[in-house]
Amino acid sequence: MAPTDETDSPQASPSGTTPPTRPPAAGGAGPNARMPRWLPRAMVLALTLIAVFQLGSWAFHQLTGLLINILIAFFLALAIEPAVSWMSARGVRRGLASFVVFFAVLIVAAGFVTLLGSMLAGQIIKIVEDFPAYLDSVIHWINTHFNTELRRVDVQEGLLKSDWLRNYVQNSATGVLDVSAQVLGGLFQLLTIALFSFYFAADGPRLRRTICSLLPPARQAEVLRAWEIAVNKTGGYIYSRGLMALISGVAHYVLLEALSVPYAPVLAVWVGLVSQFIPTIGTYLAGALPMLIAFTVDPWYALWVLIFVVIYQQFENYVLQPKLTSKTVDIHPAVAFGSVIVGTALLGAVGALIAIPAVATLQAFLGAYVKRYDVTDDPRVHGHRRGGPGEGLFTRARALWGRRRGTQDSADGSSQGGT
């Protein structure tokens, strides 16, 4: 009888029947398992979302410059909106009013740039002409203090034959094309900003109607209110800063003219614009150029300019600015300075210019919708401590002195009565 392979044959059950086959474990892939129907569609959807995100990121990165120009144009249109609306309300067509305002701004900017460029060119020519005299004075000072025998001819020949000058000239020659490209790019950006600003200002009502047509009536009122707040705050900021720039320019012009500093009108305009549109530190940055020009006339004149700049800054912060900006852009100086830092970190110089009107608009918009309550009549909210047990040392000393004087007067009265 042949042996039976017990390992290959299935074990029989006690009843003589073959046990049923065990089903596959949960989650295991059987021989007839199929892919879920939702998995291909989920994979396609995920890949589509990733592709759309990558495409959107690439497009946003490529259009960042254009978006920044449009943002600048929008704020510029908000700034000139009051003037355009004022002229439009008196019968002037809105397109013509926008053109007149833009033309006036262009004339003022071109005149300022021309005067500033002529001043800088004149100063550069003067520095070049006076360079031999400056070099002689420096060489004389070195020879006197260090017992050397330097000569101007030797210094000039060594400078002309140096590798540093040769490399500098070569780099400057190769960088001319880059500078030209940057100038052309800057002009194109200015043209783009001007065109968008003109369209925003001239077609402002049409733009508002287009936006409101996409919203329900309740949302339309909120959008129009926000737009009005933005126009008031941005226009108020520009006009108040312009008035303060005029006052600052006149004050510095009087000082520079009294000191006989050359190019006093241009320097005064420079100080007025830079000091007002760069908050907190703008006055000191703007005063650096007049100090440098005054130093070429007389070193003591530079000191007088510095003293005047510091004094005028305090007068402007505590007297002039609160009266002019209380009804237009009522922002705490710390908030204004912080907003400029944030705007510079996000958008550079553009963010520094539009940070304050943007924050003023946001503050006014939130103030219109945030509910406020009456402040309790607590001495601590008015800047002084509560009386009673926690009163100040001076108050307690005065009360103690009053009690001692009263006790002494009563003792003197009783002694006089006894006599």
PDB file of C-alpha atoms in Angstrom, residues 70-368:
ATOM      1  CA  ILE A  70      -1.818  99.133 -11.103  1.00  0.00           C
ATOM      2  CA  LEU A  71      -1.883  99.473  -7.305  1.00  0.00           C
ATOM      3  CA  ILE A  72       0.131 102.696  -7.515  1.00  0.00           C
ATOM      4  CA  ALA A  73      -2.144 103.985 -10.255  1.00  0.00           C
ATOM      5  CA  PHE A  74      -5.234 103.197  -8.176  1.00  0.00           C
ATOM      6  CA  PHE A  75      -3.976 105.127  -5.153  1.00  0.00           C
ATOM      7  CA  LEU A  76      -2.893 108.009  -7.379  1.00  0.00           C
ATOM      8  CA  ALA A  77      -6.365 108.085  -8.909  1.00  0.00           C
ATOM      9  CA  LEU A  78      -7.874 108.136  -5.414  1.00  0.00           C
ATOM     10  CA  ALA A  79      -5.587 111.038  -4.507  1.00  0.00           C
ATOM     11  CA  ILE A  80      -6.728 113.213  -7.420  1.00  0.00           C
ATOM     12  CA  GLU A  81     -10.361 112.080  -7.222  1.00  0.00           C
ATOM     13  CA  PRO A  82     -11.507 115.082  -5.088  1.00  0.00           C
ATOM     14  CA  ALA A  83      -9.999 117.597  -7.543  1.00  0.00           C
ATOM     15  CA  VAL A  84     -11.475 115.796 -10.558  1.00  0.00           C
ATOM     16  CA  SER A  85     -14.898 115.517  -8.904  1.00  0.00           C
ATOM     17  CA  TRP A  86     -14.783 119.216  -7.951  1.00  0.00           C
ATOM     18  CA  MET A  87     -14.114 120.235 -11.550  1.00  0.00           C
ATOM     19  CA  SER A  88     -16.661 117.753 -12.887  1.00  0.00           C
ATOM     20  CA  ALA A  89     -19.366 119.147 -10.581  1.00  0.00           C
ATOM     21  CA  ARG A  90     -18.810 122.599 -12.145  1.00  0.00           C
ATOM     22  CA  GLY A  91     -19.496 121.504 -15.695  1.00  0.00           C
ATOM     23  CA  VAL A  92     -16.092 120.264 -16.841  1.00  0.00           C
ATOM     24  CA  ARG A  93     -16.115 116.873 -18.531  1.00  0.00           C
ATOM     25  CA  ARG A  94     -14.512 114.237 -16.346  1.00  0.00           C
ATOM     26  CA  GLY A  95     -11.958 113.229 -18.961  1.00  0.00           C
ATOM     27  CA  LEU A  96     -10.841 116.830 -19.467  1.00  0.00           C
ATOM     28  CA  ALA A  97     -10.695 117.411 -15.716  1.00  0.00           C
ATOM     29  CA  SER A  98      -8.492 114.346 -15.276  1.00  0.00           C
ATOM     30  CA  PHE A  99      -6.210 115.531 -18.078  1.00  0.00           C
ATOM     31  CA  VAL A 100      -5.859 119.005 -16.534  1.00  0.00           C
ATOM     32  CA  VAL A 101      -4.969 117.600 -13.117  1.00  0.00           C
ATOM     33  CA  PHE A 102      -2.463 115.142 -14.574  1.00  0.00           C
ATOM     34  CA  PHE A 103      -0.897 117.837 -16.746  1.00  0.00           C
ATOM     35  CA  ALA A 104      -0.455 120.118 -13.727  1.00  0.00           C
ATOM     36  CA  VAL A 105       1.164 117.305 -11.726  1.00  0.00           C
ATOM     37  CA  LEU A 106       3.432 116.495 -14.689  1.00  0.00           C
ATOM     38  CA  ILE A 107       4.559 120.125 -15.049  1.00  0.00           C
ATOM     39  CA  VAL A 108       5.384 120.409 -11.348  1.00  0.00           C
ATOM     40  CA  ALA A 109       7.279 117.098 -11.303  1.00  0.00           C
ATOM     41  CA  ALA A 110       9.224 117.938 -14.481  1.00  0.00           C
ATOM     42  CA  GLY A 111      10.174 121.344 -13.135  1.00  0.00           C
ATOM     43  CA  PHE A 112      11.369 119.885  -9.855  1.00  0.00           C
ATOM     44  CA  VAL A 113      13.418 117.158 -11.553  1.00  0.00           C
ATOM     45  CA  THR A 114      14.962 119.711 -13.932  1.00  0.00           C
ATOM     46  CA  LEU A 115      15.947 122.079 -11.141  1.00  0.00           C
ATOM     47  CA  LEU A 116      17.292 119.256  -8.992  1.00  0.00           C
ATOM     48  CA  GLY A 117      19.279 117.850 -11.910  1.00  0.00           C
ATOM     49  CA  SER A 118      20.788 121.251 -12.708  1.00  0.00           C
ATOM     50  CA  MET A 119      21.735 121.695  -9.060  1.00  0.00           C
ATOM     51  CA  LEU A 120      23.427 118.301  -8.884  1.00  0.00           C
ATOM     52  CA  ALA A 121      25.220 118.899 -12.185  1.00  0.00           C
ATOM     53  CA  GLY A 122      26.472 122.269 -10.969  1.00  0.00           C
ATOM     54  CA  GLN A 123      27.711 120.788  -7.722  1.00  0.00           C
ATOM     55  CA  ILE A 124      29.487 117.959  -9.538  1.00  0.00           C
ATOM     56  CA  ILE A 125      31.203 120.450 -11.852  1.00  0.00           C
ATOM     57  CA  LYS A 126      32.233 122.534  -8.863  1.00  0.00           C
ATOM     58  CA  ILE A 127      33.641 119.488  -7.080  1.00  0.00           C
ATOM     59  CA  VAL A 128      35.619 118.510 -10.181  1.00  0.00           C
ATOM     60  CA  GLU A 129      36.998 122.026 -10.588  1.00  0.00           C
ATOM     61  CA  ASP A 130      37.933 122.315  -6.921  1.00  0.00           C
ATOM     62  CA  PHE A 131      39.371 118.814  -6.690  1.00  0.00           C
ATOM     63  CA  PRO A 132      43.024 119.918  -7.190  1.00  0.00           C
ATOM     64  CA  ALA A 133      42.707 122.433  -4.362  1.00  0.00           C
ATOM     65  CA  TYR A 134      41.137 119.796  -2.076  1.00  0.00           C
ATOM     66  CA  LEU A 135      43.889 117.353  -3.020  1.00  0.00           C
ATOM     67  CA  ASP A 136      46.602 119.946  -2.276  1.00  0.00           C
ATOM     68  CA  SER A 137      45.119 120.634   1.150  1.00  0.00           C
ATOM     69  CA  VAL A 138      44.952 116.914   1.978  1.00  0.00           C
ATOM     70  CA  ILE A 139      48.555 116.356   0.811  1.00  0.00           C
ATOM     71  CA  HIS A 140      49.758 119.344   2.823  1.00  0.00           C
ATOM     72  CA  TRP A 141      48.019 118.026   5.940  1.00  0.00           C
ATOM     73  CA  ILE A 142      49.569 114.563   5.461  1.00  0.00           C
ATOM     74  CA  ASN A 143      53.068 115.986   4.861  1.00  0.00           C
ATOM     75  CA  THR A 144      52.787 118.207   7.918  1.00  0.00           C
ATOM     76  CA  HIS A 145      51.580 115.554  10.352  1.00  0.00           C
ATOM     77  CA  PHE A 146      53.427 112.483   9.071  1.00  0.00           C
ATOM     78  CA  ASN A 147      56.669 114.089   7.776  1.00  0.00           C
ATOM     79  CA  THR A 148      56.190 112.779   4.243  1.00  0.00           C
ATOM     80  CA  GLU A 149      57.066 114.338   0.887  1.00  0.00           C
ATOM     81  CA  LEU A 150      54.023 113.590  -1.222  1.00  0.00           C
ATOM     82  CA  ARG A 151      53.349 115.607  -4.375  1.00  0.00           C
ATOM     83  CA  ARG A 152      50.098 116.072  -6.252  1.00  0.00           C
ATOM     84  CA  VAL A 153      51.683 115.057  -9.574  1.00  0.00           C
ATOM     85  CA  ASP A 154      52.815 111.736  -8.120  1.00  0.00           C
ATOM     86  CA  VAL A 155      49.400 111.055  -6.611  1.00  0.00           C
ATOM     87  CA  GLN A 156      47.629 111.859  -9.889  1.00  0.00           C
ATOM     88  CA  GLU A 157      49.969 109.666 -11.948  1.00  0.00           C
ATOM     89  CA  GLY A 158      49.605 106.795  -9.501  1.00  0.00           C
ATOM     90  CA  LEU A 159      45.824 107.156  -9.616  1.00  0.00           C
ATOM     91  CA  LEU A 160      45.701 107.242 -13.412  1.00  0.00           C
ATOM     92  CA  LYS A 161      47.949 104.182 -13.747  1.00  0.00           C
ATOM     93  CA  SER A 162      46.220 102.151 -11.041  1.00  0.00           C
ATOM     94  CA  ASP A 163      44.399  98.916 -11.812  1.00  0.00           C
ATOM     95  CA  TRP A 164      41.437 100.077  -9.757  1.00  0.00           C
ATOM     96  CA  LEU A 165      40.733 102.996 -12.091  1.00  0.00           C
ATOM     97  CA  ARG A 166      41.167 100.827 -15.180  1.00  0.00           C
ATOM     98  CA  ASN A 167      38.751  98.207 -13.842  1.00  0.00           C
ATOM     99  CA  TYR A 168      36.282 100.891 -12.809  1.00  0.00           C
ATOM    100  CA  VAL A 169      36.278 102.420 -16.297  1.00  0.00           C
ATOM    101  CA  GLN A 170      35.809  99.008 -17.909  1.00  0.00           C
ATOM    102  CA  ASN A 171      32.930  98.121 -15.591  1.00  0.00           C
ATOM    103  CA  SER A 172      31.337 101.508 -16.180  1.00  0.00           C
ATOM    104  CA  ALA A 173      31.584 101.038 -19.945  1.00  0.00           C
ATOM    105  CA  THR A 174      29.964  97.615 -19.771  1.00  0.00           C
ATOM    106  CA  GLY A 175      27.262  98.912 -17.433  1.00  0.00           C
ATOM    107  CA  VAL A 176      26.101 101.683 -19.760  1.00  0.00           C
ATOM    108  CA  LEU A 177      23.709  99.324 -21.544  1.00  0.00           C
ATOM    109  CA  ASP A 178      22.286  98.116 -18.233  1.00  0.00           C
ATOM    110  CA  VAL A 179      21.706 101.688 -17.075  1.00  0.00           C
ATOM    111  CA  SER A 180      20.041 102.543 -20.388  1.00  0.00           C
ATOM    112  CA  ALA A 181      17.768  99.513 -20.091  1.00  0.00           C
ATOM    113  CA  GLN A 182      16.841 100.482 -16.546  1.00  0.00           C
ATOM    114  CA  VAL A 183      16.057 104.048 -17.618  1.00  0.00           C
ATOM    115  CA  LEU A 184      13.840 102.829 -20.448  1.00  0.00           C
ATOM    116  CA  GLY A 185      12.134 100.381 -18.101  1.00  0.00           C
ATOM    117  CA  GLY A 186      11.513 103.159 -15.589  1.00  0.00           C
ATOM    118  CA  LEU A 187      10.019 105.403 -18.268  1.00  0.00           C
ATOM    119  CA  PHE A 188       7.750 102.579 -19.411  1.00  0.00           C
ATOM    120  CA  GLN A 189       6.597 102.000 -15.815  1.00  0.00           C
ATOM    121  CA  LEU A 190       5.838 105.717 -15.396  1.00  0.00           C
ATOM    122  CA  LEU A 191       3.837 105.681 -18.624  1.00  0.00           C
ATOM    123  CA  THR A 192       1.920 102.599 -17.471  1.00  0.00           C
ATOM    124  CA  ILE A 193       1.108 104.169 -14.105  1.00  0.00           C
ATOM    125  CA  ALA A 194       0.025 107.427 -15.763  1.00  0.00           C
ATOM    126  CA  LEU A 195      -2.291 105.668 -18.216  1.00  0.00           C
ATOM    127  CA  PHE A 196      -3.954 103.483 -15.577  1.00  0.00           C
ATOM    128  CA  SER A 197      -4.310 106.443 -13.225  1.00  0.00           C
ATOM    129  CA  PHE A 198      -5.938 108.502 -15.958  1.00  0.00           C
ATOM    130  CA  TYR A 199      -8.392 105.699 -16.783  1.00  0.00           C
ATOM    131  CA  PHE A 200      -9.214 105.119 -13.109  1.00  0.00           C
ATOM    132  CA  ALA A 201      -9.842 108.830 -12.537  1.00  0.00           C
ATOM    133  CA  ALA A 202     -11.716 109.515 -15.770  1.00  0.00           C
ATOM    134  CA  ASP A 203     -13.865 106.363 -15.647  1.00  0.00           C
ATOM    135  CA  GLY A 204     -14.313 106.250 -11.874  1.00  0.00           C
ATOM    136  CA  PRO A 205     -18.144 106.295 -11.918  1.00  0.00           C
ATOM    137  CA  ARG A 206     -18.246 103.646 -14.651  1.00  0.00           C
ATOM    138  CA  LEU A 207     -15.843 101.445 -12.677  1.00  0.00           C
ATOM    139  CA  ARG A 208     -17.989 101.777  -9.566  1.00  0.00           C
ATOM    140  CA  ARG A 209     -21.137 100.900 -11.540  1.00  0.00           C
ATOM    141  CA  THR A 210     -19.421  97.827 -12.966  1.00  0.00           C
ATOM    142  CA  ILE A 211     -18.362  96.614  -9.530  1.00  0.00           C
ATOM    143  CA  CYS A 212     -21.758  97.312  -7.973  1.00  0.00           C
ATOM    144  CA  SER A 213     -23.565  95.452 -10.764  1.00  0.00           C
ATOM    145  CA  LEU A 214     -21.901  92.241  -9.566  1.00  0.00           C
ATOM    146  CA  LEU A 215     -23.097  92.620  -5.941  1.00  0.00           C
ATOM    147  CA  PRO A 216     -26.442  92.628  -4.126  1.00  0.00           C
ATOM    148  CA  PRO A 217     -27.821  96.013  -2.946  1.00  0.00           C
ATOM    149  CA  ALA A 218     -26.613  95.607   0.652  1.00  0.00           C
ATOM    150  CA  ARG A 219     -23.058  94.865  -0.484  1.00  0.00           C
ATOM    151  CA  GLN A 220     -23.194  97.738  -2.969  1.00  0.00           C
ATOM    152  CA  ALA A 221     -23.713 100.230  -0.144  1.00  0.00           C
ATOM    153  CA  GLU A 222     -20.728  98.830   1.775  1.00  0.00           C
ATOM    154  CA  VAL A 223     -18.481  98.951  -1.304  1.00  0.00           C
ATOM    155  CA  LEU A 224     -19.452 102.541  -2.084  1.00  0.00           C
ATOM    156  CA  ARG A 225     -18.879 103.517   1.541  1.00  0.00           C
ATOM    157  CA  ALA A 226     -15.435 101.906   1.536  1.00  0.00           C
ATOM    158  CA  TRP A 227     -14.620 103.634  -1.758  1.00  0.00           C
ATOM    159  CA  GLU A 228     -15.672 107.013  -0.344  1.00  0.00           C
ATOM    160  CA  ILE A 229     -13.562 106.471   2.783  1.00  0.00           C
ATOM    161  CA  ALA A 230     -10.542 105.536   0.648  1.00  0.00           C
ATOM    162  CA  VAL A 231     -10.976 108.661  -1.505  1.00  0.00           C
ATOM    163  CA  ASN A 232     -11.314 110.945   1.527  1.00  0.00           C
ATOM    164  CA  LYS A 233      -8.372 109.470   3.399  1.00  0.00           C
ATOM    165  CA  THR A 234      -6.025 109.228   0.426  1.00  0.00           C
ATOM    166  CA  GLY A 235      -6.895 112.667  -0.898  1.00  0.00           C
ATOM    167  CA  GLY A 236      -6.730 114.155   2.582  1.00  0.00           C
ATOM    168  CA  TYR A 237      -3.327 112.577   3.155  1.00  0.00           C
ATOM    169  CA  ILE A 238      -1.922 113.934  -0.110  1.00  0.00           C
ATOM    170  CA  TYR A 239      -3.333 117.432   0.355  1.00  0.00           C
ATOM    171  CA  SER A 240      -2.365 117.771   4.019  1.00  0.00           C
ATOM    172  CA  ARG A 241       1.142 116.514   3.265  1.00  0.00           C
ATOM    173  CA  GLY A 242       1.351 118.896   0.317  1.00  0.00           C
ATOM    174  CA  LEU A 243       0.415 121.835   2.539  1.00  0.00           C
ATOM    175  CA  MET A 244       2.943 120.799   5.170  1.00  0.00           C
ATOM    176  CA  ALA A 245       5.575 120.378   2.441  1.00  0.00           C
ATOM    177  CA  LEU A 246       4.851 123.935   1.274  1.00  0.00           C
ATOM    178  CA  ILE A 247       5.250 125.321   4.804  1.00  0.00           C
ATOM    179  CA  SER A 248       8.422 123.312   5.377  1.00  0.00           C
ATOM    180  CA  GLY A 249       9.868 124.396   2.040  1.00  0.00           C
ATOM    181  CA  VAL A 250       9.194 128.074   2.724  1.00  0.00           C
ATOM    182  CA  ALA A 251      10.758 127.862   6.189  1.00  0.00           C
ATOM    183  CA  HIS A 252      13.905 126.138   4.938  1.00  0.00           C
ATOM    184  CA  TYR A 253      14.121 128.489   1.970  1.00  0.00           C
ATOM    185  CA  VAL A 254      14.233 131.491   4.302  1.00  0.00           C
ATOM    186  CA  LEU A 255      17.070 129.895   6.289  1.00  0.00           C
ATOM    187  CA  LEU A 256      19.097 128.834   3.244  1.00  0.00           C
ATOM    188  CA  GLU A 257      18.640 132.196   1.562  1.00  0.00           C
ATOM    189  CA  ALA A 258      19.729 133.982   4.745  1.00  0.00           C
ATOM    190  CA  LEU A 259      22.882 131.840   4.826  1.00  0.00           C
ATOM    191  CA  SER A 260      23.513 132.492   1.108  1.00  0.00           C
ATOM    192  CA  VAL A 261      23.511 128.766   0.328  1.00  0.00           C
ATOM    193  CA  PRO A 262      23.378 128.161  -3.450  1.00  0.00           C
ATOM    194  CA  TYR A 263      20.309 126.565  -5.027  1.00  0.00           C
ATOM    195  CA  ALA A 264      18.155 127.533  -2.065  1.00  0.00           C
ATOM    196  CA  PRO A 265      14.776 127.149  -3.909  1.00  0.00           C
ATOM    197  CA  VAL A 266      15.550 123.650  -5.152  1.00  0.00           C
ATOM    198  CA  LEU A 267      16.884 122.547  -1.772  1.00  0.00           C
ATOM    199  CA  ALA A 268      13.780 123.934  -0.079  1.00  0.00           C
ATOM    200  CA  VAL A 269      11.489 121.964  -2.408  1.00  0.00           C
ATOM    201  CA  TRP A 270      13.613 118.847  -1.818  1.00  0.00           C
ATOM    202  CA  VAL A 271      13.337 119.206   1.954  1.00  0.00           C
ATOM    203  CA  GLY A 272       9.595 119.858   1.800  1.00  0.00           C
ATOM    204  CA  LEU A 273       8.755 116.810  -0.322  1.00  0.00           C
ATOM    205  CA  VAL A 274      11.098 114.258   1.259  1.00  0.00           C
ATOM    206  CA  SER A 275      10.355 115.331   4.828  1.00  0.00           C
ATOM    207  CA  GLN A 276       6.595 114.978   4.404  1.00  0.00           C
ATOM    208  CA  PHE A 277       6.242 111.834   2.329  1.00  0.00           C
ATOM    209  CA  ILE A 278       8.765 109.842   4.387  1.00  0.00           C
ATOM    210  CA  PRO A 279       7.357 110.024   7.937  1.00  0.00           C
ATOM    211  CA  THR A 280       9.316 110.384  11.186  1.00  0.00           C
ATOM    212  CA  ILE A 281      12.825 110.220   9.707  1.00  0.00           C
ATOM    213  CA  GLY A 282      12.127 112.032   6.449  1.00  0.00           C
ATOM    214  CA  THR A 283      13.106 115.423   7.847  1.00  0.00           C
ATOM    215  CA  TYR A 284      16.572 114.231   8.811  1.00  0.00           C
ATOM    216  CA  LEU A 285      17.086 112.432   5.495  1.00  0.00           C
ATOM    217  CA  ALA A 286      15.978 115.505   3.578  1.00  0.00           C
ATOM    218  CA  GLY A 287      18.213 117.799   5.645  1.00  0.00           C
ATOM    219  CA  ALA A 288      21.359 115.863   4.726  1.00  0.00           C
ATOM    220  CA  LEU A 289      21.599 117.397   1.232  1.00  0.00           C
ATOM    221  CA  PRO A 290      21.254 121.048   2.361  1.00  0.00           C
ATOM    222  CA  MET A 291      23.787 120.382   5.113  1.00  0.00           C
ATOM    223  CA  LEU A 292      26.251 119.021   2.545  1.00  0.00           C
ATOM    224  CA  ILE A 293      25.803 122.014   0.231  1.00  0.00           C
ATOM    225  CA  ALA A 294      26.047 124.431   3.179  1.00  0.00           C
ATOM    226  CA  PHE A 295      29.244 122.702   4.323  1.00  0.00           C
ATOM    227  CA  THR A 296      30.883 123.586   0.999  1.00  0.00           C
ATOM    228  CA  VAL A 297      30.162 127.251   1.748  1.00  0.00           C
ATOM    229  CA  ASP A 298      31.042 127.286   5.442  1.00  0.00           C
ATOM    230  CA  PRO A 299      31.202 124.378   7.937  1.00  0.00           C
ATOM    231  CA  TRP A 300      29.366 126.475  10.524  1.00  0.00           C
ATOM    232  CA  TYR A 301      26.456 126.904   8.105  1.00  0.00           C
ATOM    233  CA  ALA A 302      25.989 123.115   8.102  1.00  0.00           C
ATOM    234  CA  LEU A 303      25.692 123.228  11.906  1.00  0.00           C
ATOM    235  CA  TRP A 304      23.065 125.974  11.704  1.00  0.00           C
ATOM    236  CA  VAL A 305      21.089 123.949   9.170  1.00  0.00           C
ATOM    237  CA  LEU A 306      21.199 120.895  11.449  1.00  0.00           C
ATOM    238  CA  ILE A 307      19.953 122.912  14.446  1.00  0.00           C
ATOM    239  CA  PHE A 308      17.131 124.394  12.390  1.00  0.00           C
ATOM    240  CA  VAL A 309      16.105 120.977  11.045  1.00  0.00           C
ATOM    241  CA  VAL A 310      15.872 119.525  14.571  1.00  0.00           C
ATOM    242  CA  ILE A 311      13.893 122.503  15.933  1.00  0.00           C
ATOM    243  CA  TYR A 312      11.517 122.541  12.970  1.00  0.00           C
ATOM    244  CA  GLN A 313      10.907 118.799  13.327  1.00  0.00           C
ATOM    245  CA  GLN A 314       9.697 119.310  16.905  1.00  0.00           C
ATOM    246  CA  PHE A 315       7.504 122.249  15.872  1.00  0.00           C
ATOM    247  CA  GLU A 316       5.998 120.186  13.076  1.00  0.00           C
ATOM    248  CA  ASN A 317       5.346 117.117  15.245  1.00  0.00           C
ATOM    249  CA  TYR A 318       3.715 118.902  18.181  1.00  0.00           C
ATOM    250  CA  VAL A 319       2.130 122.044  16.684  1.00  0.00           C
ATOM    251  CA  LEU A 320       1.670 121.899  12.925  1.00  0.00           C
ATOM    252  CA  GLN A 321       0.898 118.276  12.137  1.00  0.00           C
ATOM    253  CA  PRO A 322      -1.895 117.701  14.734  1.00  0.00           C
ATOM    254  CA  LYS A 323      -3.818 120.717  13.432  1.00  0.00           C
ATOM    255  CA  LEU A 324      -3.514 119.844   9.750  1.00  0.00           C
ATOM    256  CA  THR A 325      -4.049 116.093   9.896  1.00  0.00           C
ATOM    257  CA  SER A 326      -6.643 115.795  12.675  1.00  0.00           C
ATOM    258  CA  LYS A 327      -9.516 115.835  10.153  1.00  0.00           C
ATOM    259  CA  THR A 328      -7.830 113.986   7.282  1.00  0.00           C
ATOM    260  CA  VAL A 329      -5.412 111.254   8.432  1.00  0.00           C
ATOM    261  CA  ASP A 330      -5.659 110.849  12.188  1.00  0.00           C
ATOM    262  CA  ILE A 331      -3.016 108.151  12.739  1.00  0.00           C
ATOM    263  CA  HIS A 332      -0.745 107.776  15.733  1.00  0.00           C
ATOM    264  CA  PRO A 333       2.923 108.445  14.801  1.00  0.00           C
ATOM    265  CA  ALA A 334       3.957 104.984  16.003  1.00  0.00           C
ATOM    266  CA  VAL A 335       1.285 103.350  13.807  1.00  0.00           C
ATOM    267  CA  ALA A 336       2.374 105.469  10.836  1.00  0.00           C
ATOM    268  CA  PHE A 337       6.026 104.540  11.294  1.00  0.00           C
ATOM    269  CA  GLY A 338       5.197 100.858  11.720  1.00  0.00           C
ATOM    270  CA  SER A 339       2.978 100.867   8.638  1.00  0.00           C
ATOM    271  CA  VAL A 340       5.805 102.403   6.593  1.00  0.00           C
ATOM    272  CA  ILE A 341       8.209  99.677   7.774  1.00  0.00           C
ATOM    273  CA  VAL A 342       5.693  96.949   6.882  1.00  0.00           C
ATOM    274  CA  GLY A 343       4.940  98.521   3.511  1.00  0.00           C
ATOM    275  CA  THR A 344       8.652  98.801   2.730  1.00  0.00           C
ATOM    276  CA  ALA A 345       9.215  95.158   3.657  1.00  0.00           C
ATOM    277  CA  LEU A 346       6.348  94.048   1.394  1.00  0.00           C
ATOM    278  CA  LEU A 347       6.576  96.352  -1.624  1.00  0.00           C
ATOM    279  CA  GLY A 348       9.725  98.404  -1.166  1.00  0.00           C
ATOM    280  CA  ALA A 349       9.542 102.139  -1.868  1.00  0.00           C
ATOM    281  CA  VAL A 350       6.033 101.758  -3.278  1.00  0.00           C
ATOM    282  CA  GLY A 351       4.817 100.249  -0.022  1.00  0.00           C
ATOM    283  CA  ALA A 352       6.394 103.109   1.933  1.00  0.00           C
ATOM    284  CA  LEU A 353       4.417 105.643  -0.115  1.00  0.00           C
ATOM    285  CA  ILE A 354       1.005 103.969   0.031  1.00  0.00           C
ATOM    286  CA  ALA A 355       1.265 102.493   3.539  1.00  0.00           C
ATOM    287  CA  ILE A 356      -0.131 105.484   5.458  1.00  0.00           C
ATOM    288  CA  PRO A 357      -3.211 106.146   3.263  1.00  0.00           C
ATOM    289  CA  ALA A 358      -3.930 102.408   3.171  1.00  0.00           C
ATOM    290  CA  VAL A 359      -3.762 102.111   6.968  1.00  0.00           C
ATOM    291  CA  ALA A 360      -5.832 105.299   7.363  1.00  0.00           C
ATOM    292  CA  THR A 361      -8.490 103.869   5.065  1.00  0.00           C
ATOM    293  CA  LEU A 362      -8.548 100.570   6.950  1.00  0.00           C
ATOM    294  CA  GLN A 363      -8.719 102.358  10.293  1.00  0.00           C
ATOM    295  CA  ALA A 364     -11.609 104.557   9.177  1.00  0.00           C
ATOM    296  CA  PHE A 365     -13.458 101.600   7.648  1.00  0.00           C
ATOM    297  CA  LEU A 366     -13.118  99.540  10.827  1.00  0.00           C
ATOM    298  CA  GLY A 367     -14.111 102.524  12.938  1.00  0.00           C
ATOM    299  CA  ALA A 368     -17.376 102.753  11.030  1.00  0.00           C
TER     300      ALA A 368
END
